[in-house]
Amino acid sequence: MDPLSTLWETFFDADAMREALPEMLTVGLPNTLILAVSAALLGSVLGLLLAVAGISRTRWLRWPARVYTDVFRGLPAAATILLIGVGLAPLGMQVWGPDPYPLGILALSLIAAAYIGEIFRSGIQSVEAAQLEGARALGFSWSDAMRLVIIPQGIRRVLPAWVNQLIALIKDSSLVYFLGLVASQRELFRIGQDYAATTGNESALLLAGLFYLALTVPLTHVVNWIDRRLRHGRPATAPADEDEDDDTSALSGPRKENGDDHHRDDHLGQPAGARRPPRLRTEPGAARRRPHRRARRDGLRDRAVRVR
């Protein structure tokens, strides 16, 4: 059999995709967004706290933050999800019941916080020290200067890196299926995997991958546009009133001057018909004449006043 035809039938079967599409839209996509958005919000808050603790001068804040970051960045995501989801399952049964989503969101948040904390820490430390000194000189406390001046600038500088981590978090949400999900709790990847196991065709998995692309690619371009606007600002545009005036003057043409009109002379700035001041005539030997003593003395006096 032709390898290309085998590849096409295995991954690009339109009938298999059409069969899995309704369930992916109604069940898989909402569950994936719930997992990703919840973990992103909680992970960003925890990451910001880790970043502030990591740059703190207090040792008992800085060391635990670094140990946490090293541990959760070094462990595989699947191992962390199993550790939290299975190890804390008895506690989760008492608090939330049999729903595995809270523990899955907690595991994803702890993973994301380790990476986002390092991203925020690098952005905060990239802000010039003069910014903090200037804020303190204006009367801000250290906490107010960090909250209102330093942290907003640091987050704006690392916005693309932060969004890259959110994209990775959307893809890591597919690992929650390790915790065991019922039919109504399945996310995109799990639905595609179930259809592939049932039909023996992998087209549903490819459709799930297309859904992930539809979520991540627009997010990347939107954040790049926001970052460009924050760095360069809005492009300058001419006011609408000036444009209308220019269009009106261009259509009407030059105005005619009449004797009764009170137009200003373009060169002298005087009303039309007014007597012009007489021009000074330069005689041939005027340039060689020495200035009068009184005029020279007045000029020196004026110069002395200006110097004082």
PDB file of C-alpha atoms in Angstrom:
ATOM      1  CA  MET A   1       0.000   0.000   0.000  1.00  0.00           C
ATOM      2  CA  ASP A   2       1.175   3.484  -0.764  1.00  0.00           C
ATOM      3  CA  PRO A   3       2.645   5.137   2.386  1.00  0.00           C
ATOM      4  CA  LEU A   4       1.061   8.484   1.498  1.00  0.00           C
ATOM      5  CA  SER A   5      -2.380   6.991   1.184  1.00  0.00           C
ATOM      6  CA  THR A   6      -1.905   5.150   4.496  1.00  0.00           C
ATOM      7  CA  LEU A   7      -0.880   8.400   6.181  1.00  0.00           C
ATOM      8  CA  TRP A   8      -3.865  10.200   4.701  1.00  0.00           C
ATOM      9  CA  GLU A   9      -6.352   7.555   5.779  1.00  0.00           C
ATOM     10  CA  THR A  10      -4.869   7.319   9.286  1.00  0.00           C
ATOM     11  CA  PHE A  11      -4.648  11.003  10.185  1.00  0.00           C
ATOM     12  CA  PHE A  12      -6.827  12.905   7.700  1.00  0.00           C
ATOM     13  CA  ASP A  13     -10.063  10.940   7.660  1.00  0.00           C
ATOM     14  CA  ALA A  14     -12.810  13.538   7.365  1.00  0.00           C
ATOM     15  CA  ASP A  15     -15.529  11.179   8.580  1.00  0.00           C
ATOM     16  CA  ALA A  16     -13.650  10.376  11.805  1.00  0.00           C
ATOM     17  CA  MET A  17     -13.045  14.085  12.431  1.00  0.00           C
ATOM     18  CA  ARG A  18     -16.681  14.909  11.774  1.00  0.00           C
ATOM     19  CA  GLU A  19     -17.740  12.263  14.248  1.00  0.00           C
ATOM     20  CA  ALA A  20     -15.506  13.596  17.054  1.00  0.00           C
ATOM     21  CA  LEU A  21     -16.072  17.308  16.385  1.00  0.00           C
ATOM     22  CA  PRO A  22     -19.374  17.829  18.305  1.00  0.00           C
ATOM     23  CA  GLU A  23     -18.075  16.298  21.520  1.00  0.00           C
ATOM     24  CA  MET A  24     -14.812  18.253  21.291  1.00  0.00           C
ATOM     25  CA  LEU A  25     -16.728  21.503  20.927  1.00  0.00           C
ATOM     26  CA  THR A  26     -19.244  20.892  23.703  1.00  0.00           C
ATOM     27  CA  VAL A  27     -17.133  18.945  26.219  1.00  0.00           C
ATOM     28  CA  GLY A  28     -13.422  18.987  25.420  1.00  0.00           C
ATOM     29  CA  LEU A  29     -12.897  22.676  24.616  1.00  0.00           C
ATOM     30  CA  PRO A  30     -14.714  24.082  27.703  1.00  0.00           C
ATOM     31  CA  ASN A  31     -12.896  21.672  30.024  1.00  0.00           C
ATOM     32  CA  THR A  32      -9.520  22.547  28.510  1.00  0.00           C
ATOM     33  CA  LEU A  33     -10.207  26.258  28.946  1.00  0.00           C
ATOM     34  CA  ILE A  34     -11.321  25.741  32.548  1.00  0.00           C
ATOM     35  CA  LEU A  35      -8.128  23.878  33.393  1.00  0.00           C
ATOM     36  CA  ALA A  36      -5.804  26.268  31.545  1.00  0.00           C
ATOM     37  CA  VAL A  37      -7.351  29.587  32.653  1.00  0.00           C
ATOM     38  CA  SER A  38      -7.731  28.555  36.307  1.00  0.00           C
ATOM     39  CA  ALA A  39      -4.184  27.232  36.486  1.00  0.00           C
ATOM     40  CA  ALA A  40      -2.848  30.328  34.700  1.00  0.00           C
ATOM     41  CA  LEU A  41      -4.486  32.740  37.148  1.00  0.00           C
ATOM     42  CA  LEU A  42      -3.418  30.834  40.238  1.00  0.00           C
ATOM     43  CA  GLY A  43       0.047  30.140  38.856  1.00  0.00           C
ATOM     44  CA  SER A  44       0.620  33.794  37.961  1.00  0.00           C
ATOM     45  CA  VAL A  45      -0.299  34.947  41.476  1.00  0.00           C
ATOM     46  CA  LEU A  46       1.941  32.318  43.079  1.00  0.00           C
ATOM     47  CA  GLY A  47       4.704  33.110  40.591  1.00  0.00           C
ATOM     48  CA  LEU A  48       4.592  36.804  41.439  1.00  0.00           C
ATOM     49  CA  LEU A  49       4.902  35.987  45.144  1.00  0.00           C
ATOM     50  CA  LEU A  50       7.838  33.685  44.392  1.00  0.00           C
ATOM     51  CA  ALA A  51       9.520  36.416  42.335  1.00  0.00           C
ATOM     52  CA  VAL A  52       9.213  38.979  45.131  1.00  0.00           C
ATOM     53  CA  ALA A  53      10.439  36.429  47.687  1.00  0.00           C
ATOM     54  CA  GLY A  54      13.329  35.429  45.421  1.00  0.00           C
ATOM     55  CA  ILE A  55      14.733  38.981  45.306  1.00  0.00           C
ATOM     56  CA  SER A  56      14.069  39.670  48.979  1.00  0.00           C
ATOM     57  CA  ARG A  57      16.961  40.471  51.287  1.00  0.00           C
ATOM     58  CA  THR A  58      15.434  38.242  53.948  1.00  0.00           C
ATOM     59  CA  ARG A  59      17.065  34.844  53.878  1.00  0.00           C
ATOM     60  CA  TRP A  60      14.071  32.880  55.159  1.00  0.00           C
ATOM     61  CA  LEU A  61      12.041  34.186  52.208  1.00  0.00           C
ATOM     62  CA  ARG A  62      14.676  33.895  49.499  1.00  0.00           C
ATOM     63  CA  TRP A  63      15.879  30.339  50.169  1.00  0.00           C
ATOM     64  CA  PRO A  64      12.460  28.591  50.259  1.00  0.00           C
ATOM     65  CA  ALA A  65      11.522  30.355  47.017  1.00  0.00           C
ATOM     66  CA  ARG A  66      14.665  29.094  45.302  1.00  0.00           C
ATOM     67  CA  VAL A  67      14.223  25.542  46.616  1.00  0.00           C
ATOM     68  CA  TYR A  68      10.608  25.490  45.434  1.00  0.00           C
ATOM     69  CA  THR A  69      11.620  26.753  41.977  1.00  0.00           C
ATOM     70  CA  ASP A  70      14.397  24.168  41.606  1.00  0.00           C
ATOM     71  CA  VAL A  71      12.174  21.267  42.684  1.00  0.00           C
ATOM     72  CA  PHE A  72       9.112  21.985  40.544  1.00  0.00           C
ATOM     73  CA  ARG A  73      11.153  22.964  37.502  1.00  0.00           C
ATOM     74  CA  GLY A  74      13.180  19.773  37.745  1.00  0.00           C
ATOM     75  CA  LEU A  75      10.295  17.322  38.155  1.00  0.00           C
ATOM     76  CA  PRO A  76       8.419  16.129  35.044  1.00  0.00           C
ATOM     77  CA  ALA A  77       4.937  17.559  34.737  1.00  0.00           C
ATOM     78  CA  ALA A  78       3.331  14.099  34.700  1.00  0.00           C
ATOM     79  CA  ALA A  79       5.131  13.133  37.918  1.00  0.00           C
ATOM     80  CA  THR A  80       3.964  16.310  39.640  1.00  0.00           C
ATOM     81  CA  ILE A  81       0.359  15.769  38.541  1.00  0.00           C
ATOM     82  CA  LEU A  82       0.401  12.187  39.801  1.00  0.00           C
ATOM     83  CA  LEU A  83       2.089  13.229  43.037  1.00  0.00           C
ATOM     84  CA  ILE A  84      -0.520  15.893  43.779  1.00  0.00           C
ATOM     85  CA  GLY A  85      -3.558  14.151  42.290  1.00  0.00           C
ATOM     86  CA  VAL A  86      -2.960  10.709  43.772  1.00  0.00           C
ATOM     87  CA  GLY A  87      -1.072  11.649  46.933  1.00  0.00           C
ATOM     88  CA  LEU A  88      -3.641  14.220  48.028  1.00  0.00           C
ATOM     89  CA  ALA A  89      -6.640  12.264  46.770  1.00  0.00           C
ATOM     90  CA  PRO A  90      -7.905  11.347  50.300  1.00  0.00           C
ATOM     91  CA  LEU A  91      -7.819  15.003  51.301  1.00  0.00           C
ATOM     92  CA  GLY A  92      -9.488  15.973  48.035  1.00  0.00           C
ATOM     93  CA  MET A  93     -12.269  13.461  48.612  1.00  0.00           C
ATOM     94  CA  GLN A  94     -13.060  15.094  51.949  1.00  0.00           C
ATOM     95  CA  VAL A  95     -12.957  18.661  50.618  1.00  0.00           C
ATOM     96  CA  TRP A  96     -14.170  18.508  46.995  1.00  0.00           C
ATOM     97  CA  GLY A  97     -15.525  15.013  46.614  1.00  0.00           C
ATOM     98  CA  PRO A  98     -14.580  12.699  43.735  1.00  0.00           C
ATOM     99  CA  ASP A  99     -13.990  15.563  41.286  1.00  0.00           C
ATOM    100  CA  PRO A 100     -10.304  15.433  40.162  1.00  0.00           C
ATOM    101  CA  TYR A 101     -10.348  18.926  38.639  1.00  0.00           C
ATOM    102  CA  PRO A 102      -9.344  20.875  41.787  1.00  0.00           C
ATOM    103  CA  LEU A 103      -6.287  18.697  42.342  1.00  0.00           C
ATOM    104  CA  GLY A 104      -5.431  18.842  38.648  1.00  0.00           C
ATOM    105  CA  ILE A 105      -5.673  22.637  38.657  1.00  0.00           C
ATOM    106  CA  LEU A 106      -3.558  22.768  41.822  1.00  0.00           C
ATOM    107  CA  ALA A 107      -0.859  20.588  40.255  1.00  0.00           C
ATOM    108  CA  LEU A 108      -0.780  22.649  37.049  1.00  0.00           C
ATOM    109  CA  SER A 109      -0.657  25.871  39.097  1.00  0.00           C
ATOM    110  CA  LEU A 110       2.313  24.678  41.154  1.00  0.00           C
ATOM    111  CA  ILE A 111       4.177  23.731  37.985  1.00  0.00           C
ATOM    112  CA  ALA A 112       3.410  27.024  36.269  1.00  0.00           C
ATOM    113  CA  ALA A 113       4.305  29.085  39.355  1.00  0.00           C
ATOM    114  CA  ALA A 114       7.890  27.793  39.313  1.00  0.00           C
ATOM    115  CA  TYR A 115       8.426  28.941  35.717  1.00  0.00           C
ATOM    116  CA  ILE A 116       6.394  32.151  35.917  1.00  0.00           C
ATOM    117  CA  GLY A 117       8.202  33.141  39.125  1.00  0.00           C
ATOM    118  CA  GLU A 118      11.551  33.023  37.353  1.00  0.00           C
ATOM    119  CA  ILE A 119      10.137  34.984  34.418  1.00  0.00           C
ATOM    120  CA  PHE A 120       8.792  37.708  36.702  1.00  0.00           C
ATOM    121  CA  ARG A 121      11.990  37.784  38.754  1.00  0.00           C
ATOM    122  CA  SER A 122      14.131  38.398  35.668  1.00  0.00           C
ATOM    123  CA  GLY A 123      11.783  41.154  34.528  1.00  0.00           C
ATOM    124  CA  ILE A 124      11.789  42.888  37.916  1.00  0.00           C
ATOM    125  CA  GLN A 125      15.567  42.730  38.177  1.00  0.00           C
ATOM    126  CA  SER A 126      15.930  44.184  34.667  1.00  0.00           C
ATOM    127  CA  VAL A 127      14.365  47.478  35.822  1.00  0.00           C
ATOM    128  CA  GLU A 128      17.010  50.093  36.561  1.00  0.00           C
ATOM    129  CA  ALA A 129      17.844  50.742  40.203  1.00  0.00           C
ATOM    130  CA  ALA A 130      17.321  54.468  39.585  1.00  0.00           C
ATOM    131  CA  GLN A 131      13.597  53.788  39.197  1.00  0.00           C
ATOM    132  CA  LEU A 132      13.375  52.509  42.762  1.00  0.00           C
ATOM    133  CA  GLU A 133      15.599  55.296  44.065  1.00  0.00           C
ATOM    134  CA  GLY A 134      13.480  57.923  42.323  1.00  0.00           C
ATOM    135  CA  ALA A 135      10.283  56.461  43.750  1.00  0.00           C
ATOM    136  CA  ARG A 136      11.764  56.430  47.246  1.00  0.00           C
ATOM    137  CA  ALA A 137      12.900  60.040  46.782  1.00  0.00           C
ATOM    138  CA  LEU A 138       9.308  61.004  45.942  1.00  0.00           C
ATOM    139  CA  GLY A 139       8.141  59.587  49.257  1.00  0.00           C
ATOM    140  CA  PHE A 140       7.041  56.077  48.270  1.00  0.00           C
ATOM    141  CA  SER A 141       7.649  53.263  50.695  1.00  0.00           C
ATOM    142  CA  TRP A 142       9.505  50.187  49.468  1.00  0.00           C
ATOM    143  CA  SER A 143       6.302  48.187  49.068  1.00  0.00           C
ATOM    144  CA  ASP A 144       4.497  51.011  47.250  1.00  0.00           C
ATOM    145  CA  ALA A 145       7.467  51.589  44.947  1.00  0.00           C
ATOM    146  CA  MET A 146       7.595  47.892  44.071  1.00  0.00           C
ATOM    147  CA  ARG A 147       3.826  47.641  43.588  1.00  0.00           C
ATOM    148  CA  LEU A 148       3.301  50.839  41.582  1.00  0.00           C
ATOM    149  CA  VAL A 149       6.610  51.405  39.772  1.00  0.00           C
ATOM    150  CA  ILE A 150       8.927  48.400  39.572  1.00  0.00           C
ATOM    151  CA  ILE A 151       6.628  45.387  39.195  1.00  0.00           C
ATOM    152  CA  PRO A 152       4.441  46.866  36.383  1.00  0.00           C
ATOM    153  CA  GLN A 153       7.540  47.722  34.353  1.00  0.00           C
ATOM    154  CA  GLY A 154       9.079  44.303  34.969  1.00  0.00           C
ATOM    155  CA  ILE A 155       5.926  42.427  33.920  1.00  0.00           C
ATOM    156  CA  ARG A 156       5.620  44.526  30.773  1.00  0.00           C
ATOM    157  CA  ARG A 157       9.174  43.636  29.758  1.00  0.00           C
ATOM    158  CA  VAL A 158       8.602  39.869  30.086  1.00  0.00           C
ATOM    159  CA  LEU A 159       5.094  39.764  28.649  1.00  0.00           C
ATOM    160  CA  PRO A 160       6.026  37.547  25.632  1.00  0.00           C
ATOM    161  CA  ALA A 161       7.874  35.061  27.857  1.00  0.00           C
ATOM    162  CA  TRP A 162       4.909  34.940  30.233  1.00  0.00           C
ATOM    163  CA  VAL A 163       2.544  34.163  27.353  1.00  0.00           C
ATOM    164  CA  ASN A 164       4.877  31.405  26.146  1.00  0.00           C
ATOM    165  CA  GLN A 165       4.506  29.784  29.542  1.00  0.00           C
ATOM    166  CA  LEU A 166       0.719  30.108  29.324  1.00  0.00           C
ATOM    167  CA  ILE A 167       0.815  28.347  25.960  1.00  0.00           C
ATOM    168  CA  ALA A 168       2.839  25.527  27.502  1.00  0.00           C
ATOM    169  CA  LEU A 169       0.267  25.388  30.297  1.00  0.00           C
ATOM    170  CA  ILE A 170      -2.574  24.951  27.789  1.00  0.00           C
ATOM    171  CA  LYS A 171      -0.762  21.960  26.311  1.00  0.00           C
ATOM    172  CA  ASP A 172       0.102  20.529  29.746  1.00  0.00           C
ATOM    173  CA  SER A 173      -3.585  20.496  30.636  1.00  0.00           C
ATOM    174  CA  SER A 174      -3.848  17.328  28.551  1.00  0.00           C
ATOM    175  CA  LEU A 175      -1.910  15.455  31.278  1.00  0.00           C
ATOM    176  CA  VAL A 176      -4.785  15.719  33.739  1.00  0.00           C
ATOM    177  CA  TYR A 177      -6.284  12.582  32.210  1.00  0.00           C
ATOM    178  CA  PHE A 178      -3.804  10.622  34.385  1.00  0.00           C
ATOM    179  CA  LEU A 179      -6.082  11.322  37.339  1.00  0.00           C
ATOM    180  CA  GLY A 180      -9.026   9.499  35.787  1.00  0.00           C
ATOM    181  CA  LEU A 181     -11.803  11.546  34.225  1.00  0.00           C
ATOM    182  CA  VAL A 182     -15.422  10.667  33.642  1.00  0.00           C
ATOM    183  CA  ALA A 183     -17.028  11.252  30.263  1.00  0.00           C
ATOM    184  CA  SER A 184     -18.219  14.771  31.110  1.00  0.00           C
ATOM    185  CA  GLN A 185     -14.772  15.822  32.436  1.00  0.00           C
ATOM    186  CA  ARG A 186     -12.633  14.840  29.468  1.00  0.00           C
ATOM    187  CA  GLU A 187     -10.545  17.496  27.789  1.00  0.00           C
ATOM    188  CA  LEU A 188      -9.565  17.722  24.127  1.00  0.00           C
ATOM    189  CA  PHE A 189      -6.699  15.267  24.120  1.00  0.00           C
ATOM    190  CA  ARG A 190      -8.588  12.649  26.120  1.00  0.00           C
ATOM    191  CA  ILE A 191     -11.574  12.767  23.750  1.00  0.00           C
ATOM    192  CA  GLY A 192      -9.291  12.376  20.753  1.00  0.00           C
ATOM    193  CA  GLN A 193      -7.513   9.475  22.423  1.00  0.00           C
ATOM    194  CA  ASP A 194     -10.805   7.709  23.193  1.00  0.00           C
ATOM    195  CA  TYR A 195     -12.019   8.066  19.604  1.00  0.00           C
ATOM    196  CA  ALA A 196      -8.680   6.815  18.293  1.00  0.00           C
ATOM    197  CA  ALA A 197      -8.860   3.752  20.543  1.00  0.00           C
ATOM    198  CA  THR A 198     -12.454   3.065  19.530  1.00  0.00           C
ATOM    199  CA  THR A 199     -12.178   3.503  15.759  1.00  0.00           C
ATOM    200  CA  GLY A 200      -8.536   2.609  15.235  1.00  0.00           C
ATOM    201  CA  ASN A 201      -8.049   5.911  13.381  1.00  0.00           C
ATOM    202  CA  GLU A 202      -5.841   8.761  14.633  1.00  0.00           C
ATOM    203  CA  SER A 203      -7.722  11.569  12.882  1.00  0.00           C
ATOM    204  CA  ALA A 204      -9.474  12.579  16.099  1.00  0.00           C
ATOM    205  CA  LEU A 205      -6.086  13.175  17.738  1.00  0.00           C
ATOM    206  CA  LEU A 206      -5.087  15.382  14.817  1.00  0.00           C
ATOM    207  CA  LEU A 207      -8.336  17.297  15.259  1.00  0.00           C
ATOM    208  CA  ALA A 208      -7.503  17.815  18.933  1.00  0.00           C
ATOM    209  CA  GLY A 209      -4.104  19.179  17.856  1.00  0.00           C
ATOM    210  CA  LEU A 210      -5.838  21.619  15.518  1.00  0.00           C
ATOM    211  CA  PHE A 211      -7.917  22.840  18.458  1.00  0.00           C
ATOM    212  CA  TYR A 212      -4.721  23.482  20.445  1.00  0.00           C
ATOM    213  CA  LEU A 213      -3.310  25.423  17.498  1.00  0.00           C
ATOM    214  CA  ALA A 214      -6.497  27.501  17.298  1.00  0.00           C
ATOM    215  CA  LEU A 215      -6.030  28.419  20.971  1.00  0.00           C
ATOM    216  CA  THR A 216      -2.303  29.171  21.025  1.00  0.00           C
ATOM    217  CA  VAL A 217      -1.485  30.842  17.698  1.00  0.00           C
ATOM    218  CA  PRO A 218      -3.956  33.784  18.010  1.00  0.00           C
ATOM    219  CA  LEU A 219      -2.897  34.255  21.626  1.00  0.00           C
ATOM    220  CA  THR A 220       0.719  34.645  20.518  1.00  0.00           C
ATOM    221  CA  HIS A 221      -0.093  37.298  17.903  1.00  0.00           C
ATOM    222  CA  VAL A 222      -2.411  39.230  20.213  1.00  0.00           C
ATOM    223  CA  VAL A 223       0.231  39.445  22.931  1.00  0.00           C
ATOM    224  CA  ASN A 224       2.905  40.474  20.411  1.00  0.00           C
ATOM    225  CA  TRP A 225       0.603  43.293  19.279  1.00  0.00           C
ATOM    226  CA  ILE A 226       0.003  44.384  22.883  1.00  0.00           C
ATOM    227  CA  ASP A 227       3.735  44.322  23.603  1.00  0.00           C
ATOM    228  CA  ARG A 228       4.440  46.432  20.510  1.00  0.00           C
ATOM    229  CA  ARG A 229       1.793  48.960  21.532  1.00  0.00           C
ATOM    230  CA  LEU A 230       3.228  49.191  25.043  1.00  0.00           C
ATOM    231  CA  ARG A 231       6.752  49.752  23.731  1.00  0.00           C
ATOM    232  CA  HIS A 232       6.073  52.212  20.909  1.00  0.00           C
ATOM    233  CA  GLY A 233       2.669  53.667  21.765  1.00  0.00           C
ATOM    234  CA  ARG A 234      -0.137  54.642  19.430  1.00  0.00           C
ATOM    235  CA  PRO A 235       0.920  56.071  16.031  1.00  0.00           C
ATOM    236  CA  ALA A 236       0.514  59.834  15.791  1.00  0.00           C
ATOM    237  CA  THR A 237      -2.430  61.081  13.712  1.00  0.00           C
ATOM    238  CA  ALA A 238      -3.342  64.601  12.626  1.00  0.00           C
ATOM    239  CA  PRO A 239      -6.404  66.165  14.320  1.00  0.00           C
ATOM    240  CA  ALA A 240      -9.615  65.949  12.330  1.00  0.00           C
ATOM    241  CA  ASP A 241     -10.295  69.706  12.543  1.00  0.00           C
ATOM    242  CA  GLU A 242      -7.001  70.606  10.900  1.00  0.00           C
ATOM    243  CA  ASP A 243      -7.640  68.127   8.105  1.00  0.00           C
ATOM    244  CA  GLU A 244     -11.068  69.641   7.441  1.00  0.00           C
ATOM    245  CA  ASP A 245      -9.611  73.156   7.375  1.00  0.00           C
ATOM    246  CA  ASP A 246      -6.933  72.073   4.926  1.00  0.00           C
ATOM    247  CA  ASP A 247      -9.485  70.416   2.672  1.00  0.00           C
ATOM    248  CA  THR A 248     -11.746  73.483   2.754  1.00  0.00           C
ATOM    249  CA  SER A 249      -8.918  75.876   1.912  1.00  0.00           C
ATOM    250  CA  ALA A 250      -7.719  73.640  -0.900  1.00  0.00           C
ATOM    251  CA  LEU A 251     -11.191  73.484  -2.466  1.00  0.00           C
ATOM    252  CA  SER A 252     -11.957  77.193  -2.114  1.00  0.00           C
ATOM    253  CA  GLY A 253      -8.641  78.333  -3.560  1.00  0.00           C
ATOM    254  CA  PRO A 254      -6.810  81.606  -2.782  1.00  0.00           C
ATOM    255  CA  ARG A 255      -8.908  84.450  -1.439  1.00  0.00           C
ATOM    256  CA  LYS A 256      -9.219  87.660  -3.383  1.00  0.00           C
ATOM    257  CA  GLU A 257      -8.132  90.902  -1.802  1.00  0.00           C
ATOM    258  CA  ASN A 258     -10.508  93.844  -1.923  1.00  0.00           C
ATOM    259  CA  GLY A 259     -10.028  97.415  -0.787  1.00  0.00           C
ATOM    260  CA  ASP A 260     -12.743  97.118   1.861  1.00  0.00           C
ATOM    261  CA  ASP A 261     -11.454  93.878   3.342  1.00  0.00           C
ATOM    262  CA  HIS A 262      -9.239  94.027   6.400  1.00  0.00           C
ATOM    263  CA  HIS A 263      -6.637  91.536   5.252  1.00  0.00           C
ATOM    264  CA  ARG A 264      -3.167  91.551   6.672  1.00  0.00           C
ATOM    265  CA  ASP A 265      -0.187  92.126   4.453  1.00  0.00           C
ATOM    266  CA  ASP A 266       1.805  88.909   4.203  1.00  0.00           C
ATOM    267  CA  HIS A 267       5.209  90.573   4.419  1.00  0.00           C
ATOM    268  CA  LEU A 268       4.687  93.406   6.872  1.00  0.00           C
ATOM    269  CA  GLY A 269       1.743  92.096   8.920  1.00  0.00           C
ATOM    270  CA  GLN A 270      -0.229  95.369   8.439  1.00  0.00           C
ATOM    271  CA  PRO A 271      -3.750  96.101   7.100  1.00  0.00           C
ATOM    272  CA  ALA A 272      -3.990  96.559   3.360  1.00  0.00           C
ATOM    273  CA  GLY A 273      -3.794 100.229   2.320  1.00  0.00           C
ATOM    274  CA  ALA A 274      -1.761 101.307   5.352  1.00  0.00           C
ATOM    275  CA  ARG A 275       1.269 103.500   4.795  1.00  0.00           C
ATOM    276  CA  ARG A 276       4.458 101.541   4.847  1.00  0.00           C
ATOM    277  CA  PRO A 277       7.425 102.855   6.822  1.00  0.00           C
ATOM    278  CA  PRO A 278      10.118 104.434   4.666  1.00  0.00           C
ATOM    279  CA  ARG A 279      13.028 102.221   3.760  1.00  0.00           C
ATOM    280  CA  LEU A 280      16.465 103.172   4.984  1.00  0.00           C
ATOM    281  CA  ARG A 281      18.704 104.237   2.158  1.00  0.00           C
ATOM    282  CA  THR A 282      22.303 103.179   2.398  1.00  0.00           C
ATOM    283  CA  GLU A 283      24.744 105.780   1.150  1.00  0.00           C
ATOM    284  CA  PRO A 284      28.035 104.684  -0.421  1.00  0.00           C
ATOM    285  CA  GLY A 285      30.153 105.861   2.506  1.00  0.00           C
ATOM    286  CA  ALA A 286      27.745 104.962   5.328  1.00  0.00           C
ATOM    287  CA  ALA A 287      29.446 101.663   6.130  1.00  0.00           C
ATOM    288  CA  ARG A 288      32.790 103.405   6.671  1.00  0.00           C
ATOM    289  CA  ARG A 289      31.481 106.102   8.997  1.00  0.00           C
ATOM    290  CA  ARG A 290      32.214 105.825  12.698  1.00  0.00           C
ATOM    291  CA  PRO A 291      29.102 105.674  14.939  1.00  0.00           C
ATOM    292  CA  HIS A 292      28.164 108.668  16.995  1.00  0.00           C
ATOM    293  CA  ARG A 293      29.540 108.817  20.523  1.00  0.00           C
ATOM    294  CA  ARG A 294      26.105 109.036  22.117  1.00  0.00           C
ATOM    295  CA  ALA A 295      24.768 106.079  20.140  1.00  0.00           C
ATOM    296  CA  ARG A 296      27.854 104.048  21.023  1.00  0.00           C
ATOM    297  CA  ARG A 297      27.497 105.006  24.710  1.00  0.00           C
ATOM    298  CA  ASP A 298      23.818 103.955  24.697  1.00  0.00           C
ATOM    299  CA  GLY A 299      24.702 100.648  23.118  1.00  0.00           C
ATOM    300  CA  LEU A 300      27.368  99.970  25.761  1.00  0.00           C
ATOM    301  CA  ARG A 301      24.877 100.855  28.539  1.00  0.00           C
ATOM    302  CA  ASP A 302      22.316  98.419  27.121  1.00  0.00           C
ATOM    303  CA  ARG A 303      24.945  95.755  26.877  1.00  0.00           C
ATOM    304  CA  ALA A 304      25.987  96.291  30.489  1.00  0.00           C
ATOM    305  CA  VAL A 305      22.378  95.953  31.613  1.00  0.00           C
ATOM    306  CA  ARG A 306      22.000  92.688  29.768  1.00  0.00           C
ATOM    307  CA  VAL A 307      25.221  91.358  31.290  1.00  0.00           C
ATOM    308  CA  ARG A 308      24.028  92.220  34.783  1.00  0.00           C
TER     309      ARG A 308
END
